[in-house]
PDB file of C-alpha atoms in Angstrom:
ATOM      1  CA  UNK X 180       0.000   0.000   0.000  1.00 70.00           C
ATOM      2  CA  UNK X 181       1.271   3.468  -0.953  1.00 80.00           C
ATOM      3  CA  UNK X 182       2.151   6.048   1.603  1.00 81.00           C
ATOM      4  CA  UNK X 183      -0.515   8.797   1.923  1.00 82.00           C
ATOM      5  CA  UNK X 184       0.322  12.220   0.553  1.00 78.00           C
ATOM      6  CA  UNK X 185       1.697  14.825   2.914  1.00 74.00           C
ATOM      7  CA  UNK X 186      -0.716  17.748   3.286  1.00 72.00           C
ATOM      8  CA  UNK X 187       0.323  20.951   1.526  1.00 67.00           C
ATOM      9  CA  UNK X 188       0.254  22.917   4.798  1.00 67.00           C
ATOM     10  CA  UNK X 189       2.861  20.575   6.297  1.00 70.00           C
ATOM     11  CA  UNK X 190       4.995  20.764   3.155  1.00 68.00           C
ATOM     12  CA  UNK X 191       4.809  24.551   3.230  1.00 64.00           C
ATOM     13  CA  UNK X 192       5.773  24.629   6.911  1.00 67.00           C
ATOM     14  CA  UNK X 193       8.797  22.447   6.139  1.00 69.00           C
ATOM     15  CA  UNK X 194       9.587  24.538   3.098  1.00 62.00           C
ATOM     16  CA  UNK X 195       9.450  21.360   1.068  1.00 55.00           C
ATOM     17  CA  UNK X 196       7.282  22.292  -1.917  1.00 51.00           C
ATOM     18  CA  UNK X 197       8.289  21.745  -5.527  1.00 57.00           C
ATOM     19  CA  UNK X 198       8.066  25.450  -6.232  1.00 53.00           C
ATOM     20  CA  UNK X 199      10.557  26.231  -3.485  1.00 52.00           C
ATOM     21  CA  UNK X 200      13.529  25.276  -5.656  1.00 53.00           C
ATOM     22  CA  UNK X 201      12.422  27.516  -8.516  1.00 51.00           C
ATOM     23  CA  UNK X 202      11.666  30.384  -6.154  1.00 53.00           C
ATOM     24  CA  UNK X 203      15.006  29.981  -4.407  1.00 56.00           C
ATOM     25  CA  UNK X 204      16.777  30.146  -7.750  1.00 55.00           C
ATOM     26  CA  UNK X 205      14.909  33.319  -8.742  1.00 56.00           C
ATOM     27  CA  UNK X 206      15.592  34.867  -5.336  1.00 57.00           C
ATOM     28  CA  UNK X 207      19.305  34.083  -5.555  1.00 59.00           C
ATOM     29  CA  UNK X 208      19.516  35.692  -9.004  1.00 56.00           C
ATOM     30  CA  UNK X 209      17.654  38.748  -7.738  1.00 57.00           C
ATOM     31  CA  UNK X 210      19.897  38.943  -4.646  1.00 57.00           C
ATOM     32  CA  UNK X 211      23.055  38.765  -6.757  1.00 56.00           C
ATOM     33  CA  UNK X 212      21.668  41.414  -9.079  1.00 54.00           C
ATOM     34  CA  UNK X 213      20.704  43.688  -6.179  1.00 54.00           C
ATOM     35  CA  UNK X 214      24.129  43.305  -4.556  1.00 52.00           C
ATOM     36  CA  UNK X 215      25.853  44.918  -7.531  1.00 61.00           C
ATOM     37  CA  UNK X 216      23.464  47.860  -7.790  1.00 66.00           C
ATOM     38  CA  UNK X 217      24.839  51.337  -8.178  1.00 70.00           C
ATOM     39  CA  UNK X 218      25.975  53.713 -10.867  1.00 72.00           C
ATOM     40  CA  UNK X 219      28.937  52.502 -12.917  1.00 75.00           C
ATOM     41  CA  UNK X 220      31.900  54.848 -13.291  1.00 74.00           C
ATOM     42  CA  UNK X 221      32.021  57.026 -16.373  1.00 80.00           C
ATOM     43  CA  UNK X 222      34.091  55.442 -19.157  1.00 80.00           C
ATOM     44  CA  UNK X 223      37.520  56.943 -19.783  1.00 80.00           C
ATOM     45  CA  UNK X 224      36.598  57.240 -23.486  1.00 76.00           C
ATOM     46  CA  UNK X 225      34.321  60.187 -22.684  1.00 76.00           C
ATOM     47  CA  UNK X 226      37.173  62.414 -21.501  1.00 78.00           C
ATOM     48  CA  UNK X 227      38.169  65.147 -23.992  1.00 77.00           C
ATOM     49  CA  UNK X 228      41.304  64.327 -25.991  1.00 79.00           C
ATOM     50  CA  UNK X 229      44.025  66.674 -27.193  1.00 81.00           C
ATOM     51  CA  UNK X 230      44.506  67.037 -30.915  1.00 81.00           C
ATOM     52  CA  UNK X 231      47.461  65.176 -32.355  1.00 80.00           C
ATOM     53  CA  UNK X 232      50.116  67.114 -34.216  1.00 82.00           C
ATOM     54  CA  UNK X 233      49.401  65.448 -37.553  1.00 82.00           C
ATOM     55  CA  UNK X 234      45.606  65.277 -37.069  1.00 80.00           C
ATOM     56  CA  UNK X 235      43.215  67.307 -39.188  1.00 87.00           C
ATOM     57  CA  UNK X 236      41.481  70.045 -37.163  1.00 86.00           C
ATOM     58  CA  UNK X 237      38.067  69.361 -38.708  1.00 87.00           C
ATOM     59  CA  UNK X 238      38.292  65.616 -37.950  1.00 85.00           C
ATOM     60  CA  UNK X 239      39.394  66.338 -34.379  1.00 85.00           C
ATOM     61  CA  UNK X 240      36.496  68.765 -33.839  1.00 89.00           C
ATOM     62  CA  UNK X 241      34.015  66.223 -35.225  1.00 87.00           C
ATOM     63  CA  UNK X 242      35.402  63.514 -32.931  1.00 87.00           C
ATOM     64  CA  UNK X 243      35.214  65.803 -29.902  1.00 90.00           C
ATOM     65  CA  UNK X 244      31.657  66.820 -30.828  1.00 91.00           C
ATOM     66  CA  UNK X 245      30.675  63.123 -30.954  1.00 91.00           C
ATOM     67  CA  UNK X 246      32.469  62.475 -27.650  1.00 91.00           C
ATOM     68  CA  UNK X 247      30.704  65.423 -25.966  1.00 92.00           C
ATOM     69  CA  UNK X 248      27.309  64.226 -27.215  1.00 92.00           C
ATOM     70  CA  UNK X 249      28.026  60.704 -25.915  1.00 91.00           C
ATOM     71  CA  UNK X 250      28.997  62.101 -22.516  1.00 91.00           C
ATOM     72  CA  UNK X 251      25.834  64.208 -22.390  1.00 92.00           C
ATOM     73  CA  UNK X 252      23.750  61.115 -23.206  1.00 90.00           C
ATOM     74  CA  UNK X 253      25.653  59.195 -20.483  1.00 89.00           C
ATOM     75  CA  UNK X 254      24.696  61.854 -17.919  1.00 88.00           C
ATOM     76  CA  UNK X 255      21.078  61.697 -19.085  1.00 88.00           C
ATOM     77  CA  UNK X 256      20.906  57.884 -18.827  1.00 86.00           C
ATOM     78  CA  UNK X 257      22.649  57.799 -15.448  1.00 85.00           C
ATOM     79  CA  UNK X 258      20.180  60.282 -14.009  1.00 83.00           C
ATOM     80  CA  UNK X 259      17.118  58.484 -15.345  1.00 80.00           C
ATOM     81  CA  UNK X 260      18.214  54.930 -14.517  1.00 79.00           C
ATOM     82  CA  UNK X 261      19.696  55.758 -11.118  1.00 77.00           C
ATOM     83  CA  UNK X 262      16.482  57.490 -10.089  1.00 75.00           C
ATOM     84  CA  UNK X 263      14.550  54.302 -10.882  1.00 71.00           C
ATOM     85  CA  UNK X 264      17.122  52.070  -9.144  1.00 71.00           C
ATOM     86  CA  UNK X 265      17.907  50.188 -12.359  1.00 74.00           C
ATOM     87  CA  UNK X 266      21.680  50.605 -12.480  1.00 77.00           C
ATOM     88  CA  UNK X 267      24.260  47.942 -11.819  1.00 76.00           C
ATOM     89  CA  UNK X 268      28.001  48.495 -11.725  1.00 76.00           C
ATOM     90  CA  UNK X 269      28.435  45.930 -14.502  1.00 77.00           C
ATOM     91  CA  UNK X 270      26.298  48.003 -16.909  1.00 79.00           C
ATOM     92  CA  UNK X 271      29.133  50.357 -17.856  1.00 83.00           C
ATOM     93  CA  UNK X 272      30.023  48.662 -21.145  1.00 85.00           C
ATOM     94  CA  UNK X 273      26.534  48.296 -22.564  1.00 86.00           C
ATOM     95  CA  UNK X 274      25.503  51.797 -21.462  1.00 88.00           C
ATOM     96  CA  UNK X 275      28.658  53.269 -23.003  1.00 89.00           C
ATOM     97  CA  UNK X 276      27.791  51.419 -26.218  1.00 89.00           C
ATOM     98  CA  UNK X 277      24.322  52.960 -26.134  1.00 91.00           C
ATOM     99  CA  UNK X 278      25.818  56.413 -25.660  1.00 91.00           C
ATOM    100  CA  UNK X 279      28.296  56.025 -28.513  1.00 91.00           C
ATOM    101  CA  UNK X 280      25.582  54.642 -30.835  1.00 92.00           C
ATOM    102  CA  UNK X 281      23.280  57.530 -29.955  1.00 92.00           C
ATOM    103  CA  UNK X 282      26.014  60.080 -30.575  1.00 93.00           C
ATOM    104  CA  UNK X 283      27.114  58.544 -33.881  1.00 92.00           C
ATOM    105  CA  UNK X 284      23.466  58.157 -34.925  1.00 93.00           C
ATOM    106  CA  UNK X 285      22.820  61.846 -34.304  1.00 93.00           C
ATOM    107  CA  UNK X 286      25.972  62.798 -36.208  1.00 92.00           C
ATOM    108  CA  UNK X 287      24.971  60.604 -39.173  1.00 92.00           C
ATOM    109  CA  UNK X 288      21.499  62.151 -39.169  1.00 92.00           C
ATOM    110  CA  UNK X 289      22.980  65.654 -39.191  1.00 91.00           C
ATOM    111  CA  UNK X 290      25.202  64.683 -42.158  1.00 89.00           C
ATOM    112  CA  UNK X 291      22.217  63.182 -44.002  1.00 90.00           C
ATOM    113  CA  UNK X 292      23.760  59.687 -44.137  1.00 90.00           C
ATOM    114  CA  UNK X 293      20.616  57.525 -44.485  1.00 90.00           C
ATOM    115  CA  UNK X 294      22.437  54.152 -44.579  1.00 91.00           C
ATOM    116  CA  UNK X 295      24.525  55.121 -41.564  1.00 89.00           C
ATOM    117  CA  UNK X 296      21.408  56.167 -39.654  1.00 92.00           C
ATOM    118  CA  UNK X 297      19.712  52.830 -40.374  1.00 92.00           C
ATOM    119  CA  UNK X 298      22.729  50.786 -39.267  1.00 92.00           C
ATOM    120  CA  UNK X 299      23.303  52.859 -36.143  1.00 92.00           C
ATOM    121  CA  UNK X 300      19.596  52.810 -35.267  1.00 91.00           C
ATOM    122  CA  UNK X 301      19.677  49.002 -35.339  1.00 91.00           C
ATOM    123  CA  UNK X 302      22.807  48.987 -33.158  1.00 90.00           C
ATOM    124  CA  UNK X 303      21.241  51.452 -30.720  1.00 89.00           C
ATOM    125  CA  UNK X 304      18.025  49.430 -30.500  1.00 88.00           C
ATOM    126  CA  UNK X 305      19.961  46.231 -29.796  1.00 87.00           C
ATOM    127  CA  UNK X 306      22.155  47.790 -27.136  1.00 86.00           C
ATOM    128  CA  UNK X 307      19.251  49.623 -25.499  1.00 85.00           C
ATOM    129  CA  UNK X 308      17.277  46.371 -25.296  1.00 83.00           C
ATOM    130  CA  UNK X 309      20.249  44.719 -23.589  1.00 80.00           C
ATOM    131  CA  UNK X 310      20.639  47.661 -21.216  1.00 79.00           C
ATOM    132  CA  UNK X 311      16.962  47.690 -20.239  1.00 76.00           C
ATOM    133  CA  UNK X 312      16.207  51.081 -21.745  1.00 81.00           C
ATOM    134  CA  UNK X 313      12.746  50.166 -23.051  1.00 77.00           C
ATOM    135  CA  UNK X 314       9.651  49.091 -21.138  1.00 75.00           C
ATOM    136  CA  UNK X 315       9.683  45.409 -22.114  1.00 73.00           C
ATOM    137  CA  UNK X 316      13.350  45.023 -21.152  1.00 72.00           C
ATOM    138  CA  UNK X 317      12.850  46.921 -17.865  1.00 69.00           C
ATOM    139  CA  UNK X 318       9.973  44.634 -16.911  1.00 71.00           C
ATOM    140  CA  UNK X 319      12.444  41.723 -16.726  1.00 69.00           C
ATOM    141  CA  UNK X 320      14.766  43.521 -14.282  1.00 63.00           C
ATOM    142  CA  UNK X 321      13.981  42.935 -10.588  1.00 61.00           C
ATOM    143  CA  UNK X 322      13.107  46.155  -8.814  1.00 60.00           C
ATOM    144  CA  UNK X 323      14.538  47.223  -5.477  1.00 55.00           C
ATOM    145  CA  UNK X 324      11.761  47.241  -2.983  1.00 54.00           C
ATOM    146  CA  UNK X 325      11.467  47.087   0.748  1.00 43.00           C
ATOM    147  CA  UNK X 326      10.786  43.673   2.263  1.00 53.00           C
ATOM    148  CA  UNK X 327       7.187  43.005   3.159  1.00 58.00           C
ATOM    149  CA  UNK X 328       6.205  42.066   6.713  1.00 58.00           C
ATOM    150  CA  UNK X 329       5.120  38.503   7.309  1.00 67.00           C
ATOM    151  CA  UNK X 330       1.779  37.741   8.925  1.00 69.00           C
ATOM    152  CA  UNK X 331       3.536  37.004  12.221  1.00 67.00           C
ATOM    153  CA  UNK X 332       5.368  40.347  12.137  1.00 63.00           C
ATOM    154  CA  UNK X 333       2.127  42.187  11.369  1.00 62.00           C
ATOM    155  CA  UNK X 334       0.394  40.418  14.270  1.00 62.00           C
ATOM    156  CA  UNK X 335       3.242  41.320  16.609  1.00 61.00           C
ATOM    157  CA  UNK X 336       3.264  44.930  15.409  1.00 57.00           C
ATOM    158  CA  UNK X 337      -0.493  45.190  15.899  1.00 59.00           C
ATOM    159  CA  UNK X 338      -0.201  43.927  19.489  1.00 57.00           C
ATOM    160  CA  UNK X 339       2.551  46.343  20.520  1.00 51.00           C
ATOM    161  CA  UNK X 340       1.520  49.484  22.418  1.00 52.00           C
ATOM    162  CA  UNK X 341       2.109  52.902  20.928  1.00 52.00           C
ATOM    163  CA  UNK X 342       5.151  54.814  22.088  1.00 53.00           C
ATOM    164  CA  UNK X 343       2.940  57.399  23.789  1.00 52.00           C
ATOM    165  CA  UNK X 344       1.116  54.813  25.901  1.00 51.00           C
ATOM    166  CA  UNK X 345       2.774  53.441  29.029  1.00 52.00           C
ATOM    167  CA  UNK X 346       3.293  49.669  29.199  1.00 51.00           C
ATOM    168  CA  UNK X 347       0.948  48.091  31.739  1.00 51.00           C
TER     169      UNK X 347
END
């Protein structure tokens, strides 16, 4: 004769449900992700460069204009993503790629380079999806939120006297 099934309440009390393994895995990924939260440092590539002796002035000015636009986009992204708590230190590379693509895309658009705009738009879309810069990509990123109280903690908090009332 087969052993009777263990009631779900007992399994839950033991923490022995089938879903527990999947939930533990998701929680460990979220914990690792949350541990590395914070704004990444600005890439060294965004620092202004001096013109080389044999470098064309017009080419140097164009490069510095692109670099300045990328840095401005970096500041914009850092402000927006940091405010929402969506930054991780490891995001520096992909966010820098987004900034460079945006800057080069804008430059190509100003020059009227249609093929360049199309290629850079595809690169920007790909990198922004990876960086979580659109709604569908952001929905997959765990949000930082405060831990919820358990039922036991709520019951204990409800039974505690207010600070103004003396303990009897």
